[in-house]
Amino acid sequence: MNINSEFLIDEYGVKSPKDLPLILRSLRHQKGYSQKQIAEMLGISQKTMSALERNASSANFSRIVKLLELLDAEIIIKSKN
């Protein structure tokens, strides 16, 4: 999946772990935050934030939830049926 940073995400399904970093980066761009700004709000280094946007599976779930809160986004889990 390739998400242009100009593309506005309203609702998007994550079908693989590789999708999440692209979505997180796109949401951050939509809100107008730099990696450094978000990193400071999360209490992590910009380097750690960059790593999270490259490979979100390296982050713990609570950090991803906090990041989504900062980006005014949420996780919704639903059955495929």
PDB file of C-alpha atoms in Angstrom:
ATOM      1  CA  MET A   1       0.000   0.000   0.000  1.00  0.00           C
ATOM      2  CA  ASN A   2       1.243   3.455  -0.850  1.00  0.00           C
ATOM      3  CA  ILE A   3      -0.539   6.377   0.787  1.00  0.00           C
ATOM      4  CA  ASN A   4       0.195   9.846  -0.508  1.00  0.00           C
ATOM      5  CA  SER A   5       0.610  12.281   2.388  1.00  0.00           C
ATOM      6  CA  GLU A   6      -1.936  14.558   0.673  1.00  0.00           C
ATOM      7  CA  PHE A   7      -4.579  11.799   0.753  1.00  0.00           C
ATOM      8  CA  LEU A   8      -7.117  12.389   3.517  1.00  0.00           C
ATOM      9  CA  ILE A   9      -7.947   9.289   5.511  1.00  0.00           C
ATOM     10  CA  ASP A  10     -11.412   9.087   7.009  1.00  0.00           C
ATOM     11  CA  GLU A  11     -11.656   5.338   7.455  1.00  0.00           C
ATOM     12  CA  TYR A  12      -9.121   2.770   6.420  1.00  0.00           C
ATOM     13  CA  GLY A  13      -8.712  -0.912   7.161  1.00  0.00           C
ATOM     14  CA  VAL A  14      -5.316  -2.228   8.173  1.00  0.00           C
ATOM     15  CA  LYS A  15      -4.866  -5.486   6.327  1.00  0.00           C
ATOM     16  CA  SER A  16      -1.226  -6.062   7.230  1.00  0.00           C
ATOM     17  CA  PRO A  17       1.276  -4.735   9.778  1.00  0.00           C
ATOM     18  CA  LYS A  18       2.968  -2.888   6.916  1.00  0.00           C
ATOM     19  CA  ASP A  19      -0.139  -0.693   6.452  1.00  0.00           C
ATOM     20  CA  LEU A  20      -0.120   0.902   9.898  1.00  0.00           C
ATOM     21  CA  PRO A  21       3.072   3.015   9.613  1.00  0.00           C
ATOM     22  CA  LEU A  22       1.850   4.570   6.361  1.00  0.00           C
ATOM     23  CA  ILE A  23      -1.505   5.406   7.906  1.00  0.00           C
ATOM     24  CA  LEU A  24       0.105   6.890  11.032  1.00  0.00           C
ATOM     25  CA  ARG A  25       2.396   9.082   8.932  1.00  0.00           C
ATOM     26  CA  SER A  26      -0.497  10.236   6.750  1.00  0.00           C
ATOM     27  CA  LEU A  27      -2.611  11.105   9.808  1.00  0.00           C
ATOM     28  CA  ARG A  28       0.316  13.049  11.294  1.00  0.00           C
ATOM     29  CA  HIS A  29       0.720  15.014   8.056  1.00  0.00           C
ATOM     30  CA  GLN A  30      -3.023  15.748   7.963  1.00  0.00           C
ATOM     31  CA  LYS A  31      -2.804  17.280  11.438  1.00  0.00           C
ATOM     32  CA  GLY A  32       0.262  19.318  10.432  1.00  0.00           C
ATOM     33  CA  TYR A  33       2.622  17.850  13.037  1.00  0.00           C
ATOM     34  CA  SER A  34       6.294  17.112  12.529  1.00  0.00           C
ATOM     35  CA  GLN A  35       7.795  13.899  13.862  1.00  0.00           C
ATOM     36  CA  LYS A  36       9.641  15.984  16.448  1.00  0.00           C
ATOM     37  CA  GLN A  37       6.433  17.629  17.713  1.00  0.00           C
ATOM     38  CA  ILE A  38       4.617  14.294  18.095  1.00  0.00           C
ATOM     39  CA  ALA A  39       7.680  12.703  19.691  1.00  0.00           C
ATOM     40  CA  GLU A  40       7.779  15.465  22.311  1.00  0.00           C
ATOM     41  CA  MET A  41       4.075  14.989  23.066  1.00  0.00           C
ATOM     42  CA  LEU A  42       4.638  11.241  23.462  1.00  0.00           C
ATOM     43  CA  GLY A  43       7.790  11.702  25.545  1.00  0.00           C
ATOM     44  CA  ILE A  44       9.981   9.831  23.065  1.00  0.00           C
ATOM     45  CA  SER A  45      12.847  10.821  20.789  1.00  0.00           C
ATOM     46  CA  GLN A  46      12.313  11.884  17.179  1.00  0.00           C
ATOM     47  CA  LYS A  47      14.430   8.863  16.212  1.00  0.00           C
ATOM     48  CA  THR A  48      11.970   6.554  18.005  1.00  0.00           C
ATOM     49  CA  MET A  49       9.045   8.282  16.292  1.00  0.00           C
ATOM     50  CA  SER A  50      10.728   7.819  12.927  1.00  0.00           C
ATOM     51  CA  ALA A  51      11.221   4.119  13.688  1.00  0.00           C
ATOM     52  CA  LEU A  52       7.556   3.803  14.651  1.00  0.00           C
ATOM     53  CA  GLU A  53       6.533   5.262  11.283  1.00  0.00           C
ATOM     54  CA  ARG A  54       8.756   2.762   9.515  1.00  0.00           C
ATOM     55  CA  ASN A  55       7.720  -0.284  11.558  1.00  0.00           C
ATOM     56  CA  ALA A  56       4.779   0.183  13.937  1.00  0.00           C
ATOM     57  CA  SER A  57       5.085  -3.406  15.141  1.00  0.00           C
ATOM     58  CA  SER A  58       8.156  -2.246  17.088  1.00  0.00           C
ATOM     59  CA  ALA A  59       5.929  -0.019  19.292  1.00  0.00           C
ATOM     60  CA  ASN A  60       3.874  -1.166  22.232  1.00  0.00           C
ATOM     61  CA  PHE A  61       0.117  -0.968  21.899  1.00  0.00           C
ATOM     62  CA  SER A  62      -0.335   1.735  24.531  1.00  0.00           C
ATOM     63  CA  ARG A  63       2.070   4.018  22.642  1.00  0.00           C
ATOM     64  CA  ILE A  64       0.112   3.518  19.413  1.00  0.00           C
ATOM     65  CA  VAL A  65      -3.152   4.277  21.241  1.00  0.00           C
ATOM     66  CA  LYS A  66      -1.646   7.475  22.710  1.00  0.00           C
ATOM     67  CA  LEU A  67      -0.377   8.475  19.254  1.00  0.00           C
ATOM     68  CA  LEU A  68      -3.843   7.924  17.785  1.00  0.00           C
ATOM     69  CA  GLU A  69      -5.351  10.070  20.551  1.00  0.00           C
ATOM     70  CA  LEU A  70      -2.942  12.898  19.660  1.00  0.00           C
ATOM     71  CA  LEU A  71      -3.940  12.519  16.000  1.00  0.00           C
ATOM     72  CA  ASP A  72      -7.658  12.504  16.878  1.00  0.00           C
ATOM     73  CA  ALA A  73      -8.029   8.958  15.536  1.00  0.00           C
ATOM     74  CA  GLU A  74      -9.168   5.669  17.021  1.00  0.00           C
ATOM     75  CA  ILE A  75      -8.942   1.922  16.586  1.00  0.00           C
ATOM     76  CA  ILE A  76     -12.177   0.093  15.792  1.00  0.00           C
ATOM     77  CA  ILE A  77     -12.202  -3.677  15.780  1.00  0.00           C
ATOM     78  CA  LYS A  78     -15.040  -5.415  14.016  1.00  0.00           C
ATOM     79  CA  SER A  79     -15.856  -8.833  12.692  1.00  0.00           C
ATOM     80  CA  LYS A  80     -15.285  -9.407   8.984  1.00  0.00           C
ATOM     81  CA  ASN A  81     -18.743 -10.982   8.608  1.00  0.00           C
TER      82      ASN A  81
END
